[in-house]
CSV table of C-alpha atoms and ligand atoms in Angstrom, one decimal:
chain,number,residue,atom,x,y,z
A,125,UNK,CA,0.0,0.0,0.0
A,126,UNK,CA,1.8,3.4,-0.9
A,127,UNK,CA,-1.3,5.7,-0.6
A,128,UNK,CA,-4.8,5.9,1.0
A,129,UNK,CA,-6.7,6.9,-2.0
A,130,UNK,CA,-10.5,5.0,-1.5
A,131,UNK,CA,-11.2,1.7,0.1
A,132,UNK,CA,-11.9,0.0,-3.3
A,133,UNK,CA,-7.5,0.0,-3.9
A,134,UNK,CA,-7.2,-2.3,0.2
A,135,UNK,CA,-8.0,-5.7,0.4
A,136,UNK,CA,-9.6,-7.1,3.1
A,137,UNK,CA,-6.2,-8.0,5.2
A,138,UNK,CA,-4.9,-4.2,4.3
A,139,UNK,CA,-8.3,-3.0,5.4
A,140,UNK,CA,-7.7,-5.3,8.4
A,141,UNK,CA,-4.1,-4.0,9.3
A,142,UNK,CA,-4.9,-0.6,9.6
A,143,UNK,CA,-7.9,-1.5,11.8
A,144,UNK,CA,-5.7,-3.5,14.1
A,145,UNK,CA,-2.4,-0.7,13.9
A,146,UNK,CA,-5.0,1.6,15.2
A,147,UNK,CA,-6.6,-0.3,18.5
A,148,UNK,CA,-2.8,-0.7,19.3
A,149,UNK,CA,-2.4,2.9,18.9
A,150,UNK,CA,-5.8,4.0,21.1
A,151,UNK,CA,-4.2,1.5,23.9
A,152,UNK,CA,-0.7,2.8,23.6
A,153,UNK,CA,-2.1,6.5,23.8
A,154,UNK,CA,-4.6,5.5,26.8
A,155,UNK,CA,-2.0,3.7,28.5
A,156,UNK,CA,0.4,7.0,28.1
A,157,UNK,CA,2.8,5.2,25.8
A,158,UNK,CA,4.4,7.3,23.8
A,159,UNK,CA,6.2,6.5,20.2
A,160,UNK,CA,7.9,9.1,18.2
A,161,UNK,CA,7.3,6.8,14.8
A,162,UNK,CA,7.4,9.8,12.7
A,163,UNK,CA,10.1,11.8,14.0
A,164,UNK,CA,11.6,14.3,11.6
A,165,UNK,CA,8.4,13.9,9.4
A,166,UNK,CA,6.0,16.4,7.5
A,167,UNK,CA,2.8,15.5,6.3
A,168,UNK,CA,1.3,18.2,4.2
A,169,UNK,CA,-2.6,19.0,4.6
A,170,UNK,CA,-4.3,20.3,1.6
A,171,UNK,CA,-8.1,21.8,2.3
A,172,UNK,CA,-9.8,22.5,-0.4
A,173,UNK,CA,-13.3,22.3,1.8
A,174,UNK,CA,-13.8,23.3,5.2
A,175,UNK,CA,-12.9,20.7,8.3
A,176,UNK,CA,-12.9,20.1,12.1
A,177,UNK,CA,-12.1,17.1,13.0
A,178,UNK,CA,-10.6,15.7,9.7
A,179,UNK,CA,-7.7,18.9,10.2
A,180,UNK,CA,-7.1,18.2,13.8
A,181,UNK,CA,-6.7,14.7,13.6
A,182,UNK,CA,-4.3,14.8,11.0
A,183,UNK,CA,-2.4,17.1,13.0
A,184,UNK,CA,-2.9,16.0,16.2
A,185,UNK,CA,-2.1,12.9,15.0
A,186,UNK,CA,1.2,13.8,13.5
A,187,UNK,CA,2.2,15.7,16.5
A,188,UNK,CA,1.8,12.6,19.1
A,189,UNK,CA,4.1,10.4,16.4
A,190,UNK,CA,6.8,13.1,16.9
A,191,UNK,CA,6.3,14.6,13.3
A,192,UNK,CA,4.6,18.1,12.5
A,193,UNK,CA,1.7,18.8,10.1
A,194,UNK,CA,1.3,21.6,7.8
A,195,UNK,CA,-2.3,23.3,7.2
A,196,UNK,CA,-2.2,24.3,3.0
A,197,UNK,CA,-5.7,25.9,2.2
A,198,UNK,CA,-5.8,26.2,-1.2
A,199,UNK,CA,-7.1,29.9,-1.0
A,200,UNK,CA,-4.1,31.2,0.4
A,201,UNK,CA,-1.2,28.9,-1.6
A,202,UNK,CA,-0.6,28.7,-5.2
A,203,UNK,CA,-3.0,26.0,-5.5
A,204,UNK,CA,-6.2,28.1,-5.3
A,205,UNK,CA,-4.5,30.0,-8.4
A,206,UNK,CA,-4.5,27.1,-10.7
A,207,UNK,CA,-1.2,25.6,-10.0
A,208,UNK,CA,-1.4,22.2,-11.8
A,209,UNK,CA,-1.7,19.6,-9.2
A,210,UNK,CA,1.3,17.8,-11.5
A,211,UNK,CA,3.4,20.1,-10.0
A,212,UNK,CA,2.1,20.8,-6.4
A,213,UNK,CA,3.0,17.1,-6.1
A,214,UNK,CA,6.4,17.4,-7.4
A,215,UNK,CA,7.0,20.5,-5.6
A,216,UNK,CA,5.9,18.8,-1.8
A,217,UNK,CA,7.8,15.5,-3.0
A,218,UNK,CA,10.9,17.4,-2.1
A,219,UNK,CA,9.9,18.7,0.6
A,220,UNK,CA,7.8,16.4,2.9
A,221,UNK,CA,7.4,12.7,4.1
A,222,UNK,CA,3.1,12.1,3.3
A,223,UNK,CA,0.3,14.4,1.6
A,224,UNK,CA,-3.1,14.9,2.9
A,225,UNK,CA,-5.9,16.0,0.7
A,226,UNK,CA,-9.5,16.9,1.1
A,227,UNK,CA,-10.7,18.4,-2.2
A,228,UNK,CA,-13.8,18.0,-4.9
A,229,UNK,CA,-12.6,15.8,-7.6
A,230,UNK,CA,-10.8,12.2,-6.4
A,231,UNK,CA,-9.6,11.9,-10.3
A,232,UNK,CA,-7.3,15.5,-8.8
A,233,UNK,CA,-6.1,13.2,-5.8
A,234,UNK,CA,-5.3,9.8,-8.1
A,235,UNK,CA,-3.7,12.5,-9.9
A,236,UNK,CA,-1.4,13.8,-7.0
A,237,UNK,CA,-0.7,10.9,-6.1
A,238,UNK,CA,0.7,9.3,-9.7
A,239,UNK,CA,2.9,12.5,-9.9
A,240,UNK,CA,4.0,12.3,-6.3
A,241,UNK,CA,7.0,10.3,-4.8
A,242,UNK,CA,5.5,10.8,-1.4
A,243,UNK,CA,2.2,8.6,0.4
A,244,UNK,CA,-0.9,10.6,-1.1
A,245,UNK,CA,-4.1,10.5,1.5
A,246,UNK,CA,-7.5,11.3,0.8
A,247,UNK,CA,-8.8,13.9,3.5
A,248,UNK,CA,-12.3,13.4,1.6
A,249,UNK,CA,-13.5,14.1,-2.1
A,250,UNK,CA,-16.8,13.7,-3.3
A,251,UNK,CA,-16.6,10.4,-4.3
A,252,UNK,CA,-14.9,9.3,-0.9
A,253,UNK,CA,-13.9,9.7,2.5
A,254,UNK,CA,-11.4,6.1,3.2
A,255,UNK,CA,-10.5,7.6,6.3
A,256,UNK,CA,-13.5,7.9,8.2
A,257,UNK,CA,-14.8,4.7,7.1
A,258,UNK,CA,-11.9,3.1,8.5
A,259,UNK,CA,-12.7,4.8,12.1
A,260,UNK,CA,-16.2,3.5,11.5
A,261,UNK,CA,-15.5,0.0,11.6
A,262,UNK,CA,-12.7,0.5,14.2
A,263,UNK,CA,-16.0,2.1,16.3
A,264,UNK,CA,-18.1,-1.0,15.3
A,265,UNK,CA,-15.6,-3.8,15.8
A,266,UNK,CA,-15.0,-1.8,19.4
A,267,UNK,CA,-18.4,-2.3,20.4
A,268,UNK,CA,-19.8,-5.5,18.7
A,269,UNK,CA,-16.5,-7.1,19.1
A,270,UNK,CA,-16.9,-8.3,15.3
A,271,UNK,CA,-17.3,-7.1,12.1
A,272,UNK,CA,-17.9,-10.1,10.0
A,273,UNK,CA,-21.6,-11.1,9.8
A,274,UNK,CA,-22.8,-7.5,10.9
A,275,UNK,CA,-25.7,-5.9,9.2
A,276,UNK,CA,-24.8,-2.7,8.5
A,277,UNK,CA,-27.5,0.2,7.1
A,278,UNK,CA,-27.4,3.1,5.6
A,279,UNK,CA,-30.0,6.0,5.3
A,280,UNK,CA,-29.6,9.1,3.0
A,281,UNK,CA,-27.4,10.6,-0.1
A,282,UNK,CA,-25.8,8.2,-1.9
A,283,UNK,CA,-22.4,10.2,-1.4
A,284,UNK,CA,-19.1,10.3,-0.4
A,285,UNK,CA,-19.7,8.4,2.7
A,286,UNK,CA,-22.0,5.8,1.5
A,287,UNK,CA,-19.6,5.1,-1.6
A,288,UNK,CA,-16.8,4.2,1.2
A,289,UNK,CA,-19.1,2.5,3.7
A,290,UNK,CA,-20.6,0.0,1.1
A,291,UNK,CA,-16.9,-1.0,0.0
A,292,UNK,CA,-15.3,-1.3,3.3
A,293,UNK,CA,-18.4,-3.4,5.2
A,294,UNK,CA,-19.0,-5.6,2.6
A,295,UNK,CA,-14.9,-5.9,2.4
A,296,UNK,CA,-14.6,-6.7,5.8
A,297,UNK,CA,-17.6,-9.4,5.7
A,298,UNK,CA,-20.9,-7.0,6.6
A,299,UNK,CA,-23.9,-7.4,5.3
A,300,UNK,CA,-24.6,-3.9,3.8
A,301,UNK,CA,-28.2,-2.7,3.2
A,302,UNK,CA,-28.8,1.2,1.5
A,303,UNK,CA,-31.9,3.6,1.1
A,304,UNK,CA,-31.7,6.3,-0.7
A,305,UNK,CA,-34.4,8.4,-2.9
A,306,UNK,CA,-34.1,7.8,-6.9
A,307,UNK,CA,-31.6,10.2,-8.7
A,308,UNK,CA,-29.6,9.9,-5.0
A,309,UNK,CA,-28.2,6.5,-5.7
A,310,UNK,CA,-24.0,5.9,-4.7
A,311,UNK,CA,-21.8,5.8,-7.4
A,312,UNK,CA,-22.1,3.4,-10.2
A,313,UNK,CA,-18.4,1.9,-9.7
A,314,UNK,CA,-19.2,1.4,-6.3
A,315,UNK,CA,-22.8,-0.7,-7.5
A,316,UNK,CA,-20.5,-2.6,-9.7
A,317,UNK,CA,-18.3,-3.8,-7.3
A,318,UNK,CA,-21.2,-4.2,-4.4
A,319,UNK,CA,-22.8,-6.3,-7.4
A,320,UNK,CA,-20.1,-8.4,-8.6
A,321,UNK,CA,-18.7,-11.4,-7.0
A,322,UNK,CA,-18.2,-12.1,-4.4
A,323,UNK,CA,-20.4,-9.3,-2.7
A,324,UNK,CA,-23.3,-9.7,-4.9
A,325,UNK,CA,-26.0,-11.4,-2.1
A,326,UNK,CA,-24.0,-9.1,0.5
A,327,UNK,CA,-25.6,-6.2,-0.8
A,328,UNK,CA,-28.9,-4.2,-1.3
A,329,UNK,CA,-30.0,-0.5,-2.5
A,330,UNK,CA,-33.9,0.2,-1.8
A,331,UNK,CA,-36.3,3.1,-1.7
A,332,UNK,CA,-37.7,2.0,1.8
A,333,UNK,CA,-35.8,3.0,5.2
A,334,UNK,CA,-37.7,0.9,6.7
A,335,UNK,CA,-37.2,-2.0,4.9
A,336,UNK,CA,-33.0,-1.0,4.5
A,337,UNK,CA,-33.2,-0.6,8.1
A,338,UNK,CA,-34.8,-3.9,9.6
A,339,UNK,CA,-32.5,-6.3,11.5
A,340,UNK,CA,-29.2,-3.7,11.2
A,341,UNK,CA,-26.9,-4.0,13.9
A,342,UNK,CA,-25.5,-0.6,12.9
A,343,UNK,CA,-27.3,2.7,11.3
A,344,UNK,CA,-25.8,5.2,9.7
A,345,UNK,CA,-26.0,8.4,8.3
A,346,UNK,CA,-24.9,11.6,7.0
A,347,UNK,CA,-26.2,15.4,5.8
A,348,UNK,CA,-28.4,15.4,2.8
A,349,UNK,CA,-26.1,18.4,0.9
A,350,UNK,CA,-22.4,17.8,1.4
A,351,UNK,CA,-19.6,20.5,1.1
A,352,UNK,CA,-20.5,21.8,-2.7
A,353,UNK,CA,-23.7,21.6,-2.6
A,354,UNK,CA,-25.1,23.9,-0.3
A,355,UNK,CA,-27.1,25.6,-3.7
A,356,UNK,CA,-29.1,22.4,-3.9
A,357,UNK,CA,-30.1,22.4,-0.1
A,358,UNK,CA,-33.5,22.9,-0.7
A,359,UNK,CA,-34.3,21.1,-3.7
A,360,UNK,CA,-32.7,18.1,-1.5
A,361,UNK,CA,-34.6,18.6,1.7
A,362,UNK,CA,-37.7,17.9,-0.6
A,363,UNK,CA,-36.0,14.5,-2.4
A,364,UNK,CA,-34.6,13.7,1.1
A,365,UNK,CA,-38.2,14.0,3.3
A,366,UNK,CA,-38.8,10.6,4.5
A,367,UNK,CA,-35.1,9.4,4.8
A,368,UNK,CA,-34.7,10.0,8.6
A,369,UNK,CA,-32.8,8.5,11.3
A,370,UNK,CA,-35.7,8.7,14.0
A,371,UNK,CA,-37.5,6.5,16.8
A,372,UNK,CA,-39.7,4.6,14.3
A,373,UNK,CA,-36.8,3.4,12.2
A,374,UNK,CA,-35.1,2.6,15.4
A,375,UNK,CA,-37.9,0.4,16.3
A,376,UNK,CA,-37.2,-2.0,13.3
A,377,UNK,CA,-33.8,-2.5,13.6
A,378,UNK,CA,-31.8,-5.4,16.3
A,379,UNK,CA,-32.4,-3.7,20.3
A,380,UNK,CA,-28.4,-3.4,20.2
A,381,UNK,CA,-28.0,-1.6,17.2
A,382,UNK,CA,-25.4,1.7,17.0
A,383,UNK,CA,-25.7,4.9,15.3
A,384,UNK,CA,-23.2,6.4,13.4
A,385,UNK,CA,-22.6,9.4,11.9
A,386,UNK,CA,-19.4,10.8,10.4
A,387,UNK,CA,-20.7,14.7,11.5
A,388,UNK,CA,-21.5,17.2,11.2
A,389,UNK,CA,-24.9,16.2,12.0
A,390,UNK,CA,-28.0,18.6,11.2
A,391,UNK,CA,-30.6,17.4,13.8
A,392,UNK,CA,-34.3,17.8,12.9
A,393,UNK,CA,-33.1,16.6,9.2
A,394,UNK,CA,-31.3,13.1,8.5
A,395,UNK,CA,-31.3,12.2,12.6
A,396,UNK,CA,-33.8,13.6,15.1
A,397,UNK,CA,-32.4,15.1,18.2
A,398,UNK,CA,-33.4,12.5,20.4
A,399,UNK,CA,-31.9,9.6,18.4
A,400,UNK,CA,-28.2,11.6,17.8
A,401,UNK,CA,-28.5,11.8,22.0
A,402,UNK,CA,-29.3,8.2,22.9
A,403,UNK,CA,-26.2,7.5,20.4
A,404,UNK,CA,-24.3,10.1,21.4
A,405,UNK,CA,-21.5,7.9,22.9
A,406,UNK,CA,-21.1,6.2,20.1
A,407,UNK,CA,-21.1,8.7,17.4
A,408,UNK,CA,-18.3,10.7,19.4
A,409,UNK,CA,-16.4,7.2,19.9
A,410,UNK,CA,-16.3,7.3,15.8
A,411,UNK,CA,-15.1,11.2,16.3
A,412,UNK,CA,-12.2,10.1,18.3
A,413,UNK,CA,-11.3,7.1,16.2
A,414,UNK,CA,-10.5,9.5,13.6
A,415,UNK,CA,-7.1,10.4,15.3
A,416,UNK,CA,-6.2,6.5,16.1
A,417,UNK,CA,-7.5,5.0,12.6
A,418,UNK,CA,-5.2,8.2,10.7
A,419,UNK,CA,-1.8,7.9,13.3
A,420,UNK,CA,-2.1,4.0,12.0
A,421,UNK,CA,-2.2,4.7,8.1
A,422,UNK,CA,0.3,7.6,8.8
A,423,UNK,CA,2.5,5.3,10.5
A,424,UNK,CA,2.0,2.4,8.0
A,425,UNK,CA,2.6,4.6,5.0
A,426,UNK,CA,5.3,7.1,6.6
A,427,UNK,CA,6.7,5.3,9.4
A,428,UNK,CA,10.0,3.0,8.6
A,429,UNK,CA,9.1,-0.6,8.9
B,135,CP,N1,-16.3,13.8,9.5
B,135,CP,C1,-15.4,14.7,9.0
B,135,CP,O1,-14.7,14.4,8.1
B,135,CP,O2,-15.4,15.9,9.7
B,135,CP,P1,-14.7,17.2,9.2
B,135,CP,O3,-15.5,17.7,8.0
B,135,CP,O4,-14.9,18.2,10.4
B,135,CP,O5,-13.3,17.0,8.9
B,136,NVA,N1,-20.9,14.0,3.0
B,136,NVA,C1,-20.3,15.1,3.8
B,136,NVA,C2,-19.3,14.5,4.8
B,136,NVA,C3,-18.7,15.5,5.7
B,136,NVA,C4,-17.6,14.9,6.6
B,136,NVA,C5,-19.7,16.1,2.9
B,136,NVA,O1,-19.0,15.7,1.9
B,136,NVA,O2,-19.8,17.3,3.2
């Protein structure tokens, strides 16, 4: 593995690696073990979108493996003037140890990361977000104790998160059940692969929450207009009407099912208040996650081995 680019590039051990690196580094930091794995290391962070905990993860991150992170928004380097990404990448080759990228277009960071000699890490495009997927089933597998055999649901866009969701549970073994409105489905590369062998039987896309949403051992959701889209906000509260995370959906899934949700959450539209609360635990367990799931793929891409 040289980059973090989407889930559909990991097998299921690679997938499995990570998840395991990063349990050992929640212990370690719980257990005030400290390891400078990435001494003497830079990872460049390039934000193209806005970002909480994605930014201070990666840099938290860096920070507790010795190394030091450096925050790029595109607005204020040469970047947001047009500066072909060709080059960025060449330019921060020389310079740096690992790239982080949260952007628009994931063709820009398969892009980066052919021209760069450096690990590439998607931060997030609109077709995927690998790194908070990989926290979600660290969350899960912290809580169910198992991954393989899980139903996992989804309720909402089919976007960025659902793309990455549907490849890493039915990768790691999950069941994987998705409702979203017509015109909202995931990605048609992602339907391929869910459909093909051997995840075809593994995998469902409905109209019905209800139906997505019976037996699932784990919920999730996420906002119904992502970073980009914020003209279409209204248009998409209308298509979206209907696909809620609330009590009665609840009601039809297994009594020990988890919520998820990769935030920020807008309460009152894909999750009622009072569900986001009775999972809050959870959902802020996935938050943290973030920071051990990232120090693991920044130590097994940047760290000497
Ligand atoms: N979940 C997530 O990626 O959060 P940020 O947008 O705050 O980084
Ligand atoms: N789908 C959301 C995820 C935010 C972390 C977005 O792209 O804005």
């Amino acid at each position: 593995m040289k980059d973090l680019l989407k889930l559909l590039d990991l097998s299921k051990e690679e997938i499995l690696r990570i998840l395991n690196v990063a349990d050992q580094m929640k212990y370690n930091q719980k257990h005030g073990l400290t390891h400078n794995y990435l001494q003497g290391k830079t990872l460049a962070m390039i934000f193209e979108k806005n970002s909480t905990r994605t930014r201070v993860s990666f840099e938290t991150g860096m920070f507790q493996l010795g190394g030091h992170a450096l925050f790029l928004s595109s607005k204020e380097s040469q970047i947001g003037r047009g500066e072909p990404v060709e080059d960025t990448a060449r330019v921060l080759s020389r310079y740096c140890d690992g790239i982080m990228i949260r952007t628009y277009s994931q063709e820009e960071v398969e892009k980066l990361a052919q021209y760069a000699d450096i690990p590439v890490i998607n931060g997030l495009t609109d077709f995927a977000h690998p790194c908070q997927v990989l926290a979600d089933l660290m969350t899960i597998r912290e809580h169910q104790s198992k991954l393989e055999g899980l139903k996992m649901c989804f309720i909402g866009d089919g976007n960025n998160m659902v793309n990455s969701l549907i490849v890493g549970g039915l990768k790691v073994g999950m069941e994987v059940s998705v409702a979203c409105p017509e015109g909202y489905d995931p990605h048609p590369d992602v339907l391929a692969f869910a459909n093909s062998a051997p995840y075809a039987g593994k995998f469902t896309l409905v109209r019905d929450p209800l139906e997505a949403a019976r037996g699932a051992d784990v919920v999730f959701t996420d906002v119904w207009a992502s970073m980009g889209q914020e003209e279409e906000a209204a248009q998409r509260r209308a298509a979206f009407a209907g696909y809620q995370v609330n009590e009665d959906l609840m009601k039809v899934t297994n009594p020990a099912c988890m919520v998820q949700h990769c935030l920020p959450a807008h309460r009152g539209e894909e999750i009622t208040a009072g569900v986001f609360e009775a999972h809050a635990e959870e959902i802020f367990d996935e938050a943290e996650n973030r920071l051990h799931a990232q120090k693991a793929v920044m130590y097994l891409l940047m760290g000497e081995q």
